[in-house]
Tab-separated table of C-alpha atoms in Angstrom:
chain	number	residue	atom	x	y	z
A	1	MET	CA	-0.584	23.888	5.925
A	2	PRO	CA	-3.757	21.961	6.129
A	3	PRO	CA	-7.085	23.579	7.278
A	4	GLN	CA	-7.378	23.615	11.153
A	5	LEU	CA	-10.619	21.406	11.720
A	6	THR	CA	-11.627	20.225	15.281
A	7	PHE	CA	-14.473	17.798	14.603
A	8	SER	CA	-13.738	14.144	14.845
A	9	ARG	CA	-12.144	12.631	11.688
A	10	GLU	CA	-10.935	9.341	10.421
A	11	LEU	CA	-7.113	9.424	9.474
A	12	GLY	CA	-4.654	7.046	8.066
A	13	ILE	CA	-1.102	7.563	9.068
A	14	ASP	CA	1.771	5.802	7.361
A	15	LEU	CA	4.599	5.892	9.710
A	16	GLY	CA	7.566	5.377	7.443
A	17	THR	CA	11.233	5.212	8.304
A	18	VAL	CA	11.941	8.168	5.850
A	19	GLN	CA	8.628	9.916	5.261
A	20	THR	CA	5.302	10.158	7.338
A	21	ARG	CA	2.089	10.841	5.552
A	22	ILE	CA	-1.408	11.440	7.198
A	23	ALA	CA	-4.470	11.363	4.912
A	24	ASP	CA	-8.222	11.570	5.374
A	25	ALA	CA	-10.795	10.620	2.830
A	26	THR	CA	-10.159	13.673	0.852
A	27	GLY	CA	-6.434	12.734	0.251
A	28	VAL	CA	-3.121	13.386	1.715
A	29	LEU	CA	-2.887	16.121	4.162
A	30	ILE	CA	0.615	15.830	5.564
A	31	ASP	CA	3.905	14.490	3.862
A	32	GLU	CA	6.826	15.092	6.168
A	33	PRO	CA	10.323	13.472	6.493
A	34	THR	CA	10.232	11.207	9.756
A	35	ILE	CA	13.158	13.094	11.301
A	36	VAL	CA	13.552	15.535	14.440
A	37	ALA	CA	16.189	17.862	15.796
A	38	ILE	CA	16.918	17.767	19.295
A	39	LEU	CA	18.910	20.115	21.513
A	40	ILE	CA	21.287	17.638	23.451
A	41	ASP	CA	21.784	19.640	26.741
A	42	GLU	CA	17.881	20.292	27.147
A	43	GLN	CA	16.593	17.305	25.583
A	44	LYS	CA	14.081	19.739	23.745
A	45	ILE	CA	12.891	19.046	20.200
A	46	VAL	CA	13.687	22.097	18.133
A	47	ALA	CA	12.628	21.083	14.658
A	48	LEU	CA	10.573	18.478	12.873
A	49	GLY	CA	10.050	17.237	9.346
A	50	LYS	CA	11.617	19.361	6.439
A	51	GLU	CA	13.026	21.667	8.934
A	52	ALA	CA	14.930	18.940	10.768
A	53	GLN	CA	15.962	17.481	7.516
A	54	ALA	CA	17.535	20.532	6.486
A	55	MET	CA	19.808	20.413	9.352
A	56	TYR	CA	20.998	17.007	8.815
A	57	GLY	CA	24.664	16.810	8.408
A	58	ARG	CA	24.785	20.661	8.721
A	59	VAL	CA	24.796	21.364	12.572
A	60	SER	CA	27.235	20.792	15.455
A	61	GLU	CA	26.659	17.179	16.798
A	62	GLU	CA	27.721	18.330	20.059
A	63	THR	CA	24.690	20.757	20.513
A	64	ILE	CA	22.080	19.201	18.223
A	65	GLU	CA	21.196	15.774	17.456
A	66	VAL	CA	19.219	15.112	14.224
A	67	ALA	CA	17.556	11.860	14.743
A	68	HIS	CA	15.403	9.243	12.926
A	69	PRO	CA	12.860	7.849	15.341
A	70	LEU	CA	12.177	4.987	13.152
A	71	GLN	CA	14.837	2.608	11.993
A	72	LYS	CA	14.079	-0.355	9.442
A	73	GLY	CA	10.263	0.384	9.746
A	74	VAL	CA	9.839	0.211	13.474
A	75	VAL	CA	10.065	2.466	16.438
A	76	ALA	CA	13.548	3.050	17.483
A	77	ASP	CA	12.813	6.071	19.933
A	78	TYR	CA	9.371	5.763	21.711
A	79	GLU	CA	9.265	9.427	23.037
A	80	ILE	CA	10.459	11.238	19.966
A	81	THR	CA	8.085	9.186	17.843
A	82	GLN	CA	5.265	10.288	20.262
A	83	HIS	CA	6.192	13.937	19.887
A	84	LEU	CA	6.435	13.645	16.202
A	85	LEU	CA	2.780	12.306	15.823
A	86	ASN	CA	1.495	14.670	18.413
A	87	HIS	CA	2.879	17.572	16.236
A	88	LEU	CA	1.619	16.127	13.068
A	89	LEU	CA	-1.906	15.341	14.499
A	90	ARG	CA	-2.175	18.836	16.018
A	91	GLN	CA	-1.290	20.336	12.452
A	92	VAL	CA	-4.300	18.166	11.043
A	93	SER	CA	-6.913	18.364	13.888
A	94	GLY	CA	-6.093	21.820	15.314
A	95	PRO	CA	-5.000	22.808	18.757
A	96	LEU	CA	-8.394	22.231	20.617
A	97	ARG	CA	-8.851	18.469	19.860
A	98	ILE	CA	-12.291	18.559	21.327
A	99	PHE	CA	-13.248	15.428	19.081
A	100	ARG	CA	-10.076	13.337	18.805
A	101	PRO	CA	-9.523	11.433	15.693
A	102	ARG	CA	-9.547	7.707	15.010
A	103	VAL	CA	-6.519	6.407	13.183
A	104	MET	CA	-5.342	3.578	11.141
A	105	ILE	CA	-1.523	3.189	11.507
A	106	THR	CA	0.664	1.312	9.056
A	107	VAL	CA	3.240	-1.211	10.368
A	108	PRO	CA	5.622	-3.493	8.435
A	109	PHE	CA	4.549	-7.034	7.840
A	110	GLY	CA	5.754	-9.386	10.630
A	111	VAL	CA	6.318	-6.629	13.368
A	112	THR	CA	6.746	-8.267	16.812
A	113	SER	CA	3.970	-7.587	19.323
A	114	VAL	CA	6.351	-5.436	21.274
A	115	GLU	CA	7.084	-3.330	17.942
A	116	ALA	CA	3.269	-3.173	17.354
A	117	ARG	CA	2.489	-2.031	21.003
A	118	ALA	CA	5.174	0.753	20.611
A	119	VAL	CA	3.271	2.250	17.644
A	120	HIS	CA	-0.081	1.985	19.002
A	121	GLU	CA	0.873	3.585	22.328
A	122	ALA	CA	2.520	6.214	20.662
A	123	ALA	CA	-0.566	7.202	18.560
A	124	LEU	CA	-2.888	6.892	21.687
A	125	GLN	CA	-0.419	9.059	23.808
A	126	ALA	CA	-0.257	11.435	20.759
A	127	GLY	CA	-4.071	12.261	21.133
A	128	SER	CA	-5.906	9.627	19.065
A	129	ARG	CA	-9.338	8.360	20.303
A	130	ASP	CA	-8.866	4.974	18.920
A	131	ALA	CA	-5.867	3.582	16.970
A	132	PHE	CA	-5.838	0.399	14.854
A	133	LEU	CA	-2.797	-1.184	13.234
A	134	ILE	CA	-2.474	-2.559	9.563
A	135	GLN	CA	0.270	-4.185	7.446
A	136	GLN	CA	1.659	-1.867	4.784
A	137	PRO	CA	1.268	-4.430	1.934
A	138	LEU	CA	-2.431	-4.907	2.932
A	139	ALA	CA	-2.959	-1.078	3.079
A	140	ALA	CA	-0.885	-0.514	-0.236
A	141	ALA	CA	-3.352	-3.089	-1.910
A	142	LEU	CA	-6.295	-1.331	-0.695
A	143	GLY	CA	-4.776	2.026	-1.814
A	144	VAL	CA	-4.479	0.944	-5.438
A	145	ASP	CA	-7.751	-0.829	-5.509
A	146	LEU	CA	-6.830	-4.336	-5.912
A	147	PRO	CA	-9.671	-6.816	-5.854
A	148	ILE	CA	-8.465	-8.075	-2.377
A	149	GLY	CA	-11.965	-9.061	-1.240
A	150	SER	CA	-12.060	-12.017	-3.802
A	151	PRO	CA	-10.615	-15.481	-3.600
A	152	SER	CA	-7.763	-14.696	-6.389
A	153	GLY	CA	-4.216	-13.802	-5.726
A	154	ASN	CA	-3.014	-10.173	-5.810
A	155	MET	CA	0.786	-9.466	-5.349
A	156	VAL	CA	2.243	-6.363	-4.005
A	157	VAL	CA	5.757	-5.210	-3.455
A	158	CYS	CA	6.334	-2.311	-1.231
A	159	LEU	CA	9.770	-0.741	-1.586
A	160	GLY	CA	10.059	1.583	1.114
A	161	GLY	CA	12.704	3.979	2.619
A	162	GLY	CA	13.607	1.294	5.669
A	163	THR	CA	12.005	-1.943	4.429
A	164	THR	CA	10.994	-4.037	1.335
A	165	GLN	CA	8.125	-6.106	1.667
A	166	ALA	CA	6.456	-8.653	-0.532
A	167	ALA	CA	2.898	-10.114	-0.003
A	168	VAL	CA	0.195	-12.224	-1.864
A	169	ILE	CA	-3.043	-11.118	-0.835
A	170	SER	CA	-6.468	-12.938	-1.047
A	171	MET	CA	-9.950	-12.588	0.824
A	172	TYR	CA	-8.827	-9.531	2.697
A	173	GLY	CA	-5.852	-11.399	4.128
A	174	ILE	CA	-2.138	-11.837	3.708
A	175	VAL	CA	-1.639	-15.423	2.349
A	176	SER	CA	2.235	-15.326	2.252
A	177	ALA	CA	4.622	-12.437	2.727
A	178	ASP	CA	8.228	-11.517	3.881
A	179	THR	CA	9.728	-8.382	5.028
A	180	MET	CA	13.317	-7.391	4.564
A	181	ARG	CA	14.713	-4.713	6.796
A	182	PHE	CA	16.530	-3.165	3.922
A	183	GLY	CA	15.076	-0.087	1.831
A	184	GLY	CA	16.051	2.876	-0.225
A	185	ALA	CA	18.287	4.231	2.727
A	186	GLN	CA	20.472	0.972	2.455
A	187	MET	CA	20.371	1.567	-1.523
A	188	ASP	CA	22.033	5.223	-0.604
A	189	GLU	CA	24.471	3.633	1.549
A	190	ALA	CA	25.490	1.109	-1.500
A	191	ILE	CA	26.078	4.431	-3.564
A	192	VAL	CA	28.104	5.718	-0.807
A	193	MET	CA	30.330	2.694	-0.601
A	194	TYR	CA	30.784	2.509	-4.447
A	195	VAL	CA	31.926	6.040	-4.734
A	196	ARG	CA	34.320	5.394	-1.909
A	197	LYS	CA	35.709	2.266	-3.183
A	198	LYS	CA	36.140	3.348	-7.023
A	199	TYR	CA	37.119	6.990	-6.561
A	200	GLY	CA	38.549	7.313	-2.947
A	201	VAL	CA	35.848	10.042	-2.279
A	202	ILE	CA	33.329	10.164	0.650
A	203	ILE	CA	29.961	11.471	-0.055
A	204	GLY	CA	27.146	11.825	2.406
A	205	PRO	CA	23.798	9.886	2.198
A	206	ALA	CA	21.856	12.873	1.042
A	207	THR	CA	24.168	13.248	-1.917
A	208	ALA	CA	23.966	9.417	-2.715
A	209	GLU	CA	20.112	9.844	-2.670
A	210	GLN	CA	20.175	12.583	-5.217
A	211	LEU	CA	22.442	10.449	-7.572
A	212	LYS	CA	19.927	7.748	-7.008
A	213	ILE	CA	16.769	9.876	-7.906
A	214	ARG	CA	18.512	12.322	-10.687
A	215	ILE	CA	20.621	9.712	-12.834
A	216	GLY	CA	19.863	6.413	-11.077
A	217	ALA	CA	18.272	3.336	-12.738
A	218	ALA	CA	17.713	-0.341	-11.694
A	219	VAL	CA	18.642	-1.560	-15.392
A	220	PRO	CA	21.064	-0.066	-17.907
A	221	GLN	CA	19.498	2.721	-19.897
A	222	ASP	CA	19.905	3.819	-23.557
A	223	LYS	CA	20.880	7.227	-22.550
A	224	GLU	CA	23.662	7.876	-20.037
A	225	ASP	CA	23.145	10.609	-17.806
A	226	GLY	CA	25.877	12.267	-15.774
A	227	LEU	CA	25.969	14.323	-12.388
A	228	GLU	CA	29.051	15.883	-10.621
A	229	VAL	CA	28.990	16.096	-7.033
A	230	GLN	CA	31.129	17.142	-4.375
A	231	GLY	CA	33.031	14.708	-1.829
A	232	GLN	CA	35.801	14.708	0.627
A	233	ASP	CA	38.897	13.100	-0.791
A	234	GLN	CA	39.582	9.943	1.516
A	235	VAL	CA	43.368	10.593	1.815
A	236	SER	CA	43.995	14.322	1.925
A	237	GLY	CA	40.474	15.100	3.567
A	238	LEU	CA	40.049	18.163	1.051
A	239	PRO	CA	36.926	18.471	-1.041
A	240	ARG	CA	37.119	16.882	-4.580
A	241	PRO	CA	34.170	16.927	-7.197
A	242	VAL	CA	33.690	13.469	-8.739
A	243	THR	CA	31.253	12.754	-12.000
A	244	LEU	CA	29.120	9.777	-11.891
A	245	THR	CA	27.014	8.254	-14.507
A	246	THR	CA	23.824	6.208	-14.829
A	247	GLY	CA	25.559	3.090	-15.353
A	248	GLU	CA	27.773	3.439	-12.263
A	249	VAL	CA	24.519	3.862	-10.153
A	250	VAL	CA	23.229	0.642	-11.721
A	251	GLU	CA	26.308	-1.113	-10.918
A	252	ALA	CA	26.514	0.065	-7.269
A	253	LEU	CA	22.592	-0.831	-6.900
A	254	GLN	CA	23.173	-4.495	-8.033
A	255	ASP	CA	23.411	-6.150	-4.821
A	256	PRO	CA	20.558	-4.301	-3.127
A	257	PHE	CA	18.369	-5.409	-6.043
A	258	LYS	CA	19.333	-9.038	-5.584
A	259	GLN	CA	17.849	-8.921	-2.222
A	260	VAL	CA	14.706	-7.378	-3.476
A	261	ILE	CA	14.290	-10.153	-5.896
A	262	GLU	CA	15.217	-12.961	-3.520
A	263	THR	CA	12.499	-11.492	-1.020
A	264	CYS	CA	9.906	-11.718	-3.791
A	265	ARG	CA	11.038	-15.281	-4.706
A	266	ARG	CA	10.742	-16.469	-1.375
A	267	VAL	CA	7.034	-15.151	-1.139
A	268	LEU	CA	6.175	-16.868	-4.443
A	269	GLU	CA	7.669	-20.218	-3.411
A	270	LYS	CA	5.420	-20.104	-0.343
A	271	THR	CA	2.394	-19.116	-2.270
A	272	PRO	CA	-0.222	-21.878	-3.425
A	273	PRO	CA	0.024	-22.428	-7.162
A	274	GLU	CA	-3.898	-21.398	-7.753
A	275	LEU	CA	-2.891	-17.981	-6.491
A	276	VAL	CA	0.350	-17.952	-8.362
A	277	SER	CA	-1.329	-18.354	-11.748
A	278	ASP	CA	-3.791	-15.486	-10.836
A	279	ILE	CA	-0.531	-13.328	-10.115
A	280	ILE	CA	1.049	-14.317	-13.434
A	281	ASP	CA	-2.319	-13.026	-15.264
A	282	ARG	CA	-2.572	-9.808	-13.033
A	283	GLY	CA	1.163	-9.031	-12.521
A	284	VAL	CA	2.897	-7.696	-9.507
A	285	ALA	CA	2.122	-4.098	-8.128
A	286	LEU	CA	5.141	-2.052	-7.141
A	287	THR	CA	4.547	0.434	-4.661
A	288	GLY	CA	6.792	2.796	-2.225
A	289	GLY	CA	9.195	5.560	-3.201
A	290	GLY	CA	11.824	2.845	-4.344
A	291	ALA	CA	9.428	1.810	-7.083
A	292	LEU	CA	9.828	5.239	-8.898
A	293	LEU	CA	13.645	4.447	-9.753
A	294	ARG	CA	13.684	3.806	-13.464
A	295	GLY	CA	13.620	0.321	-14.804
A	296	THR	CA	12.489	-1.448	-11.253
A	297	ASP	CA	9.444	-2.809	-13.152
A	298	LYS	CA	11.765	-4.173	-15.982
A	299	LEU	CA	14.292	-5.650	-13.671
A	300	LEU	CA	11.463	-7.633	-11.457
A	301	THR	CA	9.501	-8.610	-14.633
A	302	LYS	CA	12.882	-10.156	-16.050
A	303	ALA	CA	13.944	-11.779	-12.605
A	304	LEU	CA	10.654	-13.144	-11.455
A	305	GLY	CA	9.155	-14.149	-15.104
A	306	ILE	CA	5.825	-12.029	-13.943
A	307	PRO	CA	4.847	-8.847	-15.257
A	308	ALA	CA	5.673	-6.207	-12.666
A	309	TYR	CA	4.102	-2.702	-13.067
A	310	LEU	CA	4.358	0.607	-11.274
A	311	VAL	CA	0.917	1.933	-9.606
A	312	ASP	CA	-0.447	5.238	-10.335
A	313	ASN	CA	0.235	6.347	-6.644
A	314	PRO	CA	3.136	4.734	-5.640
A	315	THR	CA	4.209	7.068	-2.648
A	316	SER	CA	0.461	7.579	-1.260
A	317	CYS	CA	-1.323	4.295	-1.810
A	318	VAL	CA	-0.225	3.066	1.474
A	319	VAL	CA	-1.673	5.935	3.479
A	320	GLU	CA	-4.749	6.310	1.062
A	321	GLY	CA	-5.323	2.362	1.857
A	322	ALA	CA	-5.114	3.008	5.615
A	323	VAL	CA	-7.923	5.645	5.564
A	324	LYS	CA	-9.853	3.103	3.472
A	325	ALA	CA	-9.268	0.320	5.940
A	326	LEU	CA	-11.151	2.405	8.714
A	327	GLY	CA	-14.412	2.475	6.654
A	328	MET	CA	-14.203	-1.440	6.106
A	329	TYR	CA	-12.770	-2.503	9.534
A	330	ASN	CA	-15.328	-5.189	10.375
A	331	LEU	CA	-14.309	-6.984	6.942
A	332	ILE	CA	-10.510	-6.941	7.654
A	333	LYS	CA	-10.283	-6.848	11.398
A	334	ARG	CA	-9.473	-10.515	11.834
A	335	ASN	CA	-6.484	-10.085	9.546
A	336	LEU	CA	-4.872	-6.871	11.277
A	337	PRO	CA	-2.087	-7.329	13.798
A	338	PRO	CA	-3.162	-7.667	17.376
A	339	VAL	CA	-2.339	-4.963	19.864
């Protein structure tokens, strides 16, 4: 657990569909699943983060609801989001909160003013002194130290749990970008559908995610891995094991990756030619948990004709960039979402 500190501090918050991370200038302090467990009768939160995630699909749906307060990158349940932020900020800042933190919170590119306000209000209600918003691709570019203050083009692709975002950034601002409300969670669904269709076996999203992480890839691999998972026979309803290979996961993820490639192409089409030539020289920075899937860089390099590379800190660069953004607020404020 992070040290209990009570002095005022500057925090970056990456409020993601799947994970919420909080960092300060020293690094990431909290990395918890964006999930809560609620007692339905009393409408009371009984668990948050990892504890709530452990209950997912394993508790009676009539007594405890395990909820994701963010859906596809935006706040779906305002009150729960506020409670979650409150709990996490208290963990970081201590219970006294004499000096309330200044926070920079990430939002997907292109959120509506209503969606942006919901995040802003939730942060203030949870105990922040000041709250600012920053688009996730801009925060990611800051977090991986891209030279975005220069008049040259830098391209970032954020493969998140609930959204996929591609953006070209120059002079501290986003020149062209696109957000697809589709991410790692939908890739897990694609694996669930594939197993159901091919084997007549129903598996849960958590099992699909394990398949993706442990043997999955974006392109065919030289070495085929296999993994046996337990599912439920679609006809008899009884448990039935099924063994999947890396090649089958690649096949299951073909359509989701087509959509990722289309998003990147749309952004490049909207980008001025001078900036595109910079991007060809520099390459495309891949960030987010989805970028960790083997071969994602190879697939995008081939599909776009531009070298794509995995950054050193794909899962933490957005929250680290949000912290940096507070220190350079005057330079970037005209490019941040209004609240």
